[in-house]
mmCIF file of C-alpha atoms in Angstrom:
data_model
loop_
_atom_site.group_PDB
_atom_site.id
_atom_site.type_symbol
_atom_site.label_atom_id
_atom_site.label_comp_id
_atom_site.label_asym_id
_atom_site.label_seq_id
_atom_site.Cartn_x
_atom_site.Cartn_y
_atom_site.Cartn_z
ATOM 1 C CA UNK A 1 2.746 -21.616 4.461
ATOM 2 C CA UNK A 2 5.849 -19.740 3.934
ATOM 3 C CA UNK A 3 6.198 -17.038 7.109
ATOM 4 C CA UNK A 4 8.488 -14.732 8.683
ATOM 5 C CA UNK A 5 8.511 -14.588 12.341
ATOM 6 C CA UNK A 6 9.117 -11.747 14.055
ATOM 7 C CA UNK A 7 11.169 -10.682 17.124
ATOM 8 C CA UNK A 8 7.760 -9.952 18.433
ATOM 9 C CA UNK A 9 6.076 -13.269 17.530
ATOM 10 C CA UNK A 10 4.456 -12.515 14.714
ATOM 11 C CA UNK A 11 3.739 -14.494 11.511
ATOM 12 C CA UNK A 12 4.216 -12.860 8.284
ATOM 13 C CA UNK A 13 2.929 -14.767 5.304
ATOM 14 C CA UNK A 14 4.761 -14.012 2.065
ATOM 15 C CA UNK A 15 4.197 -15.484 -1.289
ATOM 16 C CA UNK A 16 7.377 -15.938 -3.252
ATOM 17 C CA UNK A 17 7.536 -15.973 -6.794
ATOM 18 C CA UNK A 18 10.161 -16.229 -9.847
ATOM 19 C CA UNK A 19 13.710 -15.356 -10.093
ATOM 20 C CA UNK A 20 16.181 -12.845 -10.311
ATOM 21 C CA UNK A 21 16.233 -9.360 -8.889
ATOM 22 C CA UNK A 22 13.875 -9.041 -5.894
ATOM 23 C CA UNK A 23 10.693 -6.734 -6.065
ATOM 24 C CA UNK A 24 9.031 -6.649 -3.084
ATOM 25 C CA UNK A 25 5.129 -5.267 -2.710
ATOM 26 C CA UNK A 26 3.687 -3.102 0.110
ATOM 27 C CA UNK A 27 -0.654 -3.488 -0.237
ATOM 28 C CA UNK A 28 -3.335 -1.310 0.862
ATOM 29 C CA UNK A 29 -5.405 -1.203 3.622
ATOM 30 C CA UNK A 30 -7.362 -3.351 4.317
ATOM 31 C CA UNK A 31 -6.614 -6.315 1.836
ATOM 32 C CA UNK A 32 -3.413 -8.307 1.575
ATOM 33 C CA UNK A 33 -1.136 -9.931 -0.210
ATOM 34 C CA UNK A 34 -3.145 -11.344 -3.271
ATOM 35 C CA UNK A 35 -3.850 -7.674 -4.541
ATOM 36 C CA UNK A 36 -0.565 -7.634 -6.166
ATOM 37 C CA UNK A 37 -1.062 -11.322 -8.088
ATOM 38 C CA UNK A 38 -1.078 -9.766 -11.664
ATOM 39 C CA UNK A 39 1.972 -7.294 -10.916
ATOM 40 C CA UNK A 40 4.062 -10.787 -9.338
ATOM 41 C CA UNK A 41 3.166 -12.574 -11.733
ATOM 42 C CA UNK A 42 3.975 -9.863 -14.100
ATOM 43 C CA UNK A 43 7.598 -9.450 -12.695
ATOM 44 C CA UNK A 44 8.354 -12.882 -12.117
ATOM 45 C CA UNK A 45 7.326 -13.426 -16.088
ATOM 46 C CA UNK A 46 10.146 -10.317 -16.742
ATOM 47 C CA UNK A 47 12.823 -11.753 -14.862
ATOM 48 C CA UNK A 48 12.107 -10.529 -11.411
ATOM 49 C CA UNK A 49 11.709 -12.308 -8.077
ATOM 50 C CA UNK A 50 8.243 -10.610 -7.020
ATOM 51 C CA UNK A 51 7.826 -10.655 -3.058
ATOM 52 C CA UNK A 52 4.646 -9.705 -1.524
ATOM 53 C CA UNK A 53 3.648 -10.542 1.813
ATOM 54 C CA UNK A 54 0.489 -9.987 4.277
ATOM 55 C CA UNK A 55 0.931 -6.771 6.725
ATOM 56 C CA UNK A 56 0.594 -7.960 10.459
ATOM 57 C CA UNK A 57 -3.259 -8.398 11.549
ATOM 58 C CA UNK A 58 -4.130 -8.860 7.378
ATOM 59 C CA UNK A 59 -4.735 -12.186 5.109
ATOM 60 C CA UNK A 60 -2.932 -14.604 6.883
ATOM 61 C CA UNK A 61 -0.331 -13.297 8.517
ATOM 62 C CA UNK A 62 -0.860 -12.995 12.671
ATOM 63 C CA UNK A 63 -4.157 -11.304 13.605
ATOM 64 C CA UNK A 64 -2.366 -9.113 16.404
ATOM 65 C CA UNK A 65 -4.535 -6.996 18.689
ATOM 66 C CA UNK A 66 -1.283 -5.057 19.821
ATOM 67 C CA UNK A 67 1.587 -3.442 17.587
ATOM 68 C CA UNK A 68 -0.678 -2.242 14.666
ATOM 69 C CA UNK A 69 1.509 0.641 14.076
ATOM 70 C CA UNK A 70 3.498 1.766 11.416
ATOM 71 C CA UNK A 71 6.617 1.146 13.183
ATOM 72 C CA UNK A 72 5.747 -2.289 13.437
ATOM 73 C CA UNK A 73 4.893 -2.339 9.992
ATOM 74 C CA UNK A 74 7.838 -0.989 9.009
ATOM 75 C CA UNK A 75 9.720 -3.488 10.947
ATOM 76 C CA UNK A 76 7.951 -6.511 9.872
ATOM 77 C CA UNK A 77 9.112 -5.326 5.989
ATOM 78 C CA UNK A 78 12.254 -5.443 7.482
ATOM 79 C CA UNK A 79 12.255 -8.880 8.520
ATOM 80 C CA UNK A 80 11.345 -10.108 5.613
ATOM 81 C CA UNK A 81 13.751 -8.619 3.063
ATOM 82 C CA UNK A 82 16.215 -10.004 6.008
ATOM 83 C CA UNK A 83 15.155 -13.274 6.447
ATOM 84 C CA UNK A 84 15.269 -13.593 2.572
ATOM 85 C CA UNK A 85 18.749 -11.659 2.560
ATOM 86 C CA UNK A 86 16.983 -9.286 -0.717
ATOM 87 C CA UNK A 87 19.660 -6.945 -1.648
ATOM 88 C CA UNK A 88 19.240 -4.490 -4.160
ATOM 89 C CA UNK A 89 15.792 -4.748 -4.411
ATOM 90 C CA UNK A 90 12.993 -2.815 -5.225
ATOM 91 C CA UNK A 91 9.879 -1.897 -2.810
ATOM 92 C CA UNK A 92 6.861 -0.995 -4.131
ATOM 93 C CA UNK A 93 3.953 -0.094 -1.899
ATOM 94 C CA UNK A 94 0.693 1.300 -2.611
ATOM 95 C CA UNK A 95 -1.669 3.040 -0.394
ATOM 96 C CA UNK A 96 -1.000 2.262 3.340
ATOM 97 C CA UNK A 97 1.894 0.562 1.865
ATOM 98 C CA UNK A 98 3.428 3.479 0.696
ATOM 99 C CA UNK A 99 3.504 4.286 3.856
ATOM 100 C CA UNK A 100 5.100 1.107 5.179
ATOM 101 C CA UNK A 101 7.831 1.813 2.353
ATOM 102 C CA UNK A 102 8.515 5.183 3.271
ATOM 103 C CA UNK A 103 9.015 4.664 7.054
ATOM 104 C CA UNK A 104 10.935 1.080 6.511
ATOM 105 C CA UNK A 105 13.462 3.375 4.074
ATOM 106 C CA UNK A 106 13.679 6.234 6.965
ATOM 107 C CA UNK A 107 13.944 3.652 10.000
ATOM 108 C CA UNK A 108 16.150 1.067 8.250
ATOM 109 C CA UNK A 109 17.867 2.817 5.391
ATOM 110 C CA UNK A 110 18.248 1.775 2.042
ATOM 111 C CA UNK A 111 21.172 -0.937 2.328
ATOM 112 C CA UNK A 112 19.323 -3.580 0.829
ATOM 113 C CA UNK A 113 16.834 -1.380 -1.327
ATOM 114 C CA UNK A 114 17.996 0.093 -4.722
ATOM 115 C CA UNK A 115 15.204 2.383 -5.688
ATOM 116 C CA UNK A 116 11.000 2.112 -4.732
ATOM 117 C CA UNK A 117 7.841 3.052 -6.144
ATOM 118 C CA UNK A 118 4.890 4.598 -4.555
ATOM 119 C CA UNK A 119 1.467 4.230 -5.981
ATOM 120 C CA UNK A 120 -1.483 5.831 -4.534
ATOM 121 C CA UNK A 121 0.393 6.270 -1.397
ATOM 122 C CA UNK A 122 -0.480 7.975 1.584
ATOM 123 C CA UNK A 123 2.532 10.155 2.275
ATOM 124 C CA UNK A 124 3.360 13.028 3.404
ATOM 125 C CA UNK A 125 -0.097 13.640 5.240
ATOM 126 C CA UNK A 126 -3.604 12.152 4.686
ATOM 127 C CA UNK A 127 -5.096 14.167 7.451
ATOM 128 C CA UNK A 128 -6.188 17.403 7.219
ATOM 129 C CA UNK A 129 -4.433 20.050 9.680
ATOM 130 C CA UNK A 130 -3.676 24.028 9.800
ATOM 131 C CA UNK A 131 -0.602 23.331 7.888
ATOM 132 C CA UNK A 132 -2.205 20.820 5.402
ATOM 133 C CA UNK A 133 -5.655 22.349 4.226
ATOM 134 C CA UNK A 134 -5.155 19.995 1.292
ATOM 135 C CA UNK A 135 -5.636 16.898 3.286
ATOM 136 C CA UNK A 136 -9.116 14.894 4.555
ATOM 137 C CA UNK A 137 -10.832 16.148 7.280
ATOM 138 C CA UNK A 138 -10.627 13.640 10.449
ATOM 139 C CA UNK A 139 -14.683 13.372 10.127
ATOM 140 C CA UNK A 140 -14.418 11.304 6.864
ATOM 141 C CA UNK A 141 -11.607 8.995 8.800
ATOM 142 C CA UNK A 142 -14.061 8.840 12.060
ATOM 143 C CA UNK A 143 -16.688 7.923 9.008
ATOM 144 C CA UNK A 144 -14.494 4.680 8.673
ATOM 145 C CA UNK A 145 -13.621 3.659 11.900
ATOM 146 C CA UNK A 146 -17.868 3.772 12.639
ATOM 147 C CA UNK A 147 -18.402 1.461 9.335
ATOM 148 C CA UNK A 148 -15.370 -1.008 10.131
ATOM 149 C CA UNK A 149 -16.882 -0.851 13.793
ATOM 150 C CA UNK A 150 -20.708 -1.279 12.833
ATOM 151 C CA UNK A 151 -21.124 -3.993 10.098
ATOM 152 C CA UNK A 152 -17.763 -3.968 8.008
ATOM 153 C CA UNK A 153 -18.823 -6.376 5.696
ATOM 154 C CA UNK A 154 -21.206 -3.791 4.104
ATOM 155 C CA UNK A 155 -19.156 -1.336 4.721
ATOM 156 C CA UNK A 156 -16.178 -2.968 2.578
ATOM 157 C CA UNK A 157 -18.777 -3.775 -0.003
ATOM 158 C CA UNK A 158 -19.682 -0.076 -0.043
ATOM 159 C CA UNK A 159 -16.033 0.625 -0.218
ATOM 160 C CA UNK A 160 -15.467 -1.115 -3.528
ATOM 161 C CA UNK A 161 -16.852 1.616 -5.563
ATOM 162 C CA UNK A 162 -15.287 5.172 -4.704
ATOM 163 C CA UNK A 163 -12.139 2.733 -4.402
ATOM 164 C CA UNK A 164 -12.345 1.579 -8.070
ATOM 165 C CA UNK A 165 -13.691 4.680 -9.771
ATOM 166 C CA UNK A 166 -17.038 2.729 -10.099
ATOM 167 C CA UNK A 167 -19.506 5.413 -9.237
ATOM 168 C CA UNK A 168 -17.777 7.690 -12.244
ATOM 169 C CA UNK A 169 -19.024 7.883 -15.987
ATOM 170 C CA UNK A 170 -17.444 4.858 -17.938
ATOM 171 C CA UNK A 171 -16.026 3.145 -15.443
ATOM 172 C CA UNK A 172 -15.585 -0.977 -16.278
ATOM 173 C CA UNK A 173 -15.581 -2.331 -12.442
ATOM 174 C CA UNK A 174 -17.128 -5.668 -12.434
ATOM 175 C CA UNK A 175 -19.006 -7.224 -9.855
ATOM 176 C CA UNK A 176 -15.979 -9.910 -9.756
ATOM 177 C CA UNK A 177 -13.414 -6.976 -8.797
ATOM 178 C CA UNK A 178 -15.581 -5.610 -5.991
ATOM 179 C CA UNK A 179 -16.440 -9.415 -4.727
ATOM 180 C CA UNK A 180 -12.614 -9.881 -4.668
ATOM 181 C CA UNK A 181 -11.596 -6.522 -2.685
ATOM 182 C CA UNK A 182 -14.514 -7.573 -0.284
ATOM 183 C CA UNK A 183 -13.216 -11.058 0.319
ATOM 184 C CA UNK A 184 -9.429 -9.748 0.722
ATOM 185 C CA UNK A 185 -10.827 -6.654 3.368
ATOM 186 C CA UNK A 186 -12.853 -9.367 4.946
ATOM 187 C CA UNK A 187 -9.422 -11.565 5.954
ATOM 188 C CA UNK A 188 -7.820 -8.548 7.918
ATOM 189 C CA UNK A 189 -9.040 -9.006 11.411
ATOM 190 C CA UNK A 190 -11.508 -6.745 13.229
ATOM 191 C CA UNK A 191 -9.066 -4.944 15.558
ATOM 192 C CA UNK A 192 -6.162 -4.665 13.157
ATOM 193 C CA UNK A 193 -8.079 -3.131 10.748
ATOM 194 C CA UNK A 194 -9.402 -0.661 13.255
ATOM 195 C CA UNK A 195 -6.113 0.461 14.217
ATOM 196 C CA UNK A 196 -4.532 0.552 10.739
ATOM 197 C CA UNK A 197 -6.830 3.474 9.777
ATOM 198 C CA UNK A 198 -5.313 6.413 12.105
ATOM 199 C CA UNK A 199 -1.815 4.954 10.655
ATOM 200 C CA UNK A 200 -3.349 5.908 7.145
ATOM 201 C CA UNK A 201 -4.747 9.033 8.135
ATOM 202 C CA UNK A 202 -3.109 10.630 10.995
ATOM 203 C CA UNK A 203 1.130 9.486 10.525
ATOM 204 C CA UNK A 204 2.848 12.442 9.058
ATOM 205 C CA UNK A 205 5.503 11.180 7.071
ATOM 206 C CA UNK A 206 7.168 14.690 6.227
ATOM 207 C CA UNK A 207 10.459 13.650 7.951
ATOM 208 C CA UNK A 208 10.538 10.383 6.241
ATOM 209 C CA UNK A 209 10.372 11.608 2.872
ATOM 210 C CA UNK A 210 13.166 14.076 3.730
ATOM 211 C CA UNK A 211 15.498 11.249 4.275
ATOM 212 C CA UNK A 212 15.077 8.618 1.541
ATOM 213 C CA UNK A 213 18.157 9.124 -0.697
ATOM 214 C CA UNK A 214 17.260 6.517 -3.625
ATOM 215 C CA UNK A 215 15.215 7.018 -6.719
ATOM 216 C CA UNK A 216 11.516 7.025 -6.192
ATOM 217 C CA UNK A 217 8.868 6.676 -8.672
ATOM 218 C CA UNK A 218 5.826 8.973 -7.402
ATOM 219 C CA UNK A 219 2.423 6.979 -9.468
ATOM 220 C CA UNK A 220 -0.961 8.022 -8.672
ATOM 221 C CA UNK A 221 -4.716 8.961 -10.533
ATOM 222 C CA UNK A 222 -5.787 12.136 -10.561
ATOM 223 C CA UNK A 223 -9.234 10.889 -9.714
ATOM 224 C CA UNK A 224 -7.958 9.393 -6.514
ATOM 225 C CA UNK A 225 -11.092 9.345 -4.155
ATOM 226 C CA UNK A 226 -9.396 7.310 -1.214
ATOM 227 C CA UNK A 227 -6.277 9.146 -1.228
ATOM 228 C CA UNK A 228 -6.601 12.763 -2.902
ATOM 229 C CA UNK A 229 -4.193 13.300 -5.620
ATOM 230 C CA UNK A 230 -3.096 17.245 -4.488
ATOM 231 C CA UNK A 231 -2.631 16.214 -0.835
ATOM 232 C CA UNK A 232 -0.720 13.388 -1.608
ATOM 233 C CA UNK A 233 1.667 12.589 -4.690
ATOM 234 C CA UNK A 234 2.487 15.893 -5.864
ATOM 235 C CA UNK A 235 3.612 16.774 -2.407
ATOM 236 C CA UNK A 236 5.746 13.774 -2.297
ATOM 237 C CA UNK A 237 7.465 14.250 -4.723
ATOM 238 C CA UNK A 238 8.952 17.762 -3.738
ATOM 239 C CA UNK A 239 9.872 16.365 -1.038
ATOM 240 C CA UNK A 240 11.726 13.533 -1.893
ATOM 241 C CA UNK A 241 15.643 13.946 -2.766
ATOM 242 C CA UNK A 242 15.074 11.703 -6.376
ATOM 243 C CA UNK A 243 11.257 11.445 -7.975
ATOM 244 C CA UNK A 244 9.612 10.566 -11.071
ATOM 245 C CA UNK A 245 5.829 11.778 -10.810
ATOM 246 C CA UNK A 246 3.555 9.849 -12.976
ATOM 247 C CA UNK A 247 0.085 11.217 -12.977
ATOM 248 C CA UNK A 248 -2.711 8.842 -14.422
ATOM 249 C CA UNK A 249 -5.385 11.216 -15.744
ATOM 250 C CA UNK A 250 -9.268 10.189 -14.887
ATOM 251 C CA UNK A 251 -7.400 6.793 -12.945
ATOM 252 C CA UNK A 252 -8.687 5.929 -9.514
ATOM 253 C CA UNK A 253 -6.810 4.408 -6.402
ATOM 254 C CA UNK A 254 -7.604 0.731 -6.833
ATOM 255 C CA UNK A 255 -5.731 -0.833 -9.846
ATOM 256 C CA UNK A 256 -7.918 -3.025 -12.748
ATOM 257 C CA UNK A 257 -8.719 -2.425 -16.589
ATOM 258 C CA UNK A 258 -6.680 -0.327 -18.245
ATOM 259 C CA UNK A 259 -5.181 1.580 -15.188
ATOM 260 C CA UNK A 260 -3.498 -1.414 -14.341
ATOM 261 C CA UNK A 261 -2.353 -2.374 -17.471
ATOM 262 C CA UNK A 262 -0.684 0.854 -17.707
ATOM 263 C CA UNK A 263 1.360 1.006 -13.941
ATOM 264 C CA UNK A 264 2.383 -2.562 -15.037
ATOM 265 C CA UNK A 265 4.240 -1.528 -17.676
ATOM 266 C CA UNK A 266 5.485 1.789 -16.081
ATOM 267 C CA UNK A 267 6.644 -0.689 -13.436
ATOM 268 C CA UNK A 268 8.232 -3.047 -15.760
ATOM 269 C CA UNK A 269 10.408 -0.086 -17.133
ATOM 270 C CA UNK A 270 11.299 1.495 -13.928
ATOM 271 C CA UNK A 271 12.611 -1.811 -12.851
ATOM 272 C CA UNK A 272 14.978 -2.108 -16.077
ATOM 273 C CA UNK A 273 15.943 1.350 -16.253
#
């Protein structure tokens, strides 16, 4: 398997695909790698090199039981966009990997990144505090840790639904989308996973956002029930130096049907703008 190896040890799986300008995708907790296939393949069909790998302790990169932290994460992305020398390329991260983006651009720079995209992303503050009564209280994220804890294969099961929009009026999820988000969630190891969620709920990435120089694109649904849309995008983007905000009206925070169809093509044009 193709891998990065860290100064730390650690294996980072990556799946490599086309050619041309690199694109390189951040996933969500708790899946990996394979939840970007339609947007590689997309890219790579467009003239793009799309990059995506497996977050530390996810899929198959290392399962760690240490250094499931966000500077770690950040770190790792950093590895591999240097052990592939990617220069000008684009990082796209969704969800936790918005955060991963975010920090890598504040800890690292942007030397080797030309512009990024955020998509459902966590950023600034998932966590609701006196100075963000917008955000989730810390009961629905000690909620998570008890299900992960308890019996997380029914728990990711459960997960499928709010994360797809399927327990709204309309909504197309199939039982094949949910059975694929439970078999990626399922790959992430027990204590990674665990430890990932106070990096999605409880990092403040205020500072961060303050220092990221490069054009952003700000996507996200406005029926967002992982990651709500007014504590998270709109905020973002006032924060950051150079946004686009997209808002998806009625969209949820996983991508499929016709949600995805349409960030594919937003992302298509951002990348050839």
């Amino acid at each position: 398997m193709p891998v990065v190896t860290t100064s730390d040890g650690v294996e980072i799986f990556y799946k490599d695909w086309g050619a041309g300008p690199p694109v390189v995708f951040s996933h969500g907790w708790p899946l990996n790698a394979d939840a970007w296939d339609r947007q590689l393949k997309a890219v790579a069909d467009a003239g793009f090199r799309g990059i995506a790998h497996d977050r530390r302790g996810h899929g198959r990169s290392t399962q760690t039981s240490e250094g499931n932290d966000m500077d770690h994460y950040a770190d790792d992305l950093a590895a591999v966009l240097e052990a592939l020398d990617l220069r000008d390329a684009v990082l796209v991260g969704h969800s936790t990997g918005g955060g991963e983006v975010v920090h890598y651009l504040a800890r690292h720079g942007s030397e080797r990144v030309s512009r990024a995209v955020l998509l459902g992303a966590v950023p600034p503050l998932m966590l609701q505090t006196p100075d963000n009564p917008e955000g989730t209280p810390i009961e629905a994220f000690d909620d998570i840790r008890t299900g992960v804890l308890a019996d997380r294969s029914q728990f990711y099961q459960d997960l499928s639904v709010p994360f797809y929009g399927g327990n709204r009026d309309g909504s197309t999820l199939s039982q094949g989308v949910r059975d694929q988000f439970w078999r990626l969630s399922m790959q992430a190891g027990l204590a990674p996973a665990y430890d990932c969620i106070a990096q999605f709920s409880a990092v403040d990435y205020t500072a961060d956002l303050r220092a990221i120089t490069i054009p952003v694109l700000v996507a996200h649904g406005d029926d967002d029930q992982i990651v709500p849309f007014r504590a998270s995008a709109p905020k973002t983007a006032e924060l950051l130096a150079d946004a686009m905000l997209t808002v998806y009206p009625g969209a949820p925070h996983g991508l499929h049907g016709a949600y995805e169809e349409e960030f594919t093509a937003d992302l298509l044009a951002w990348l050839t703008r």
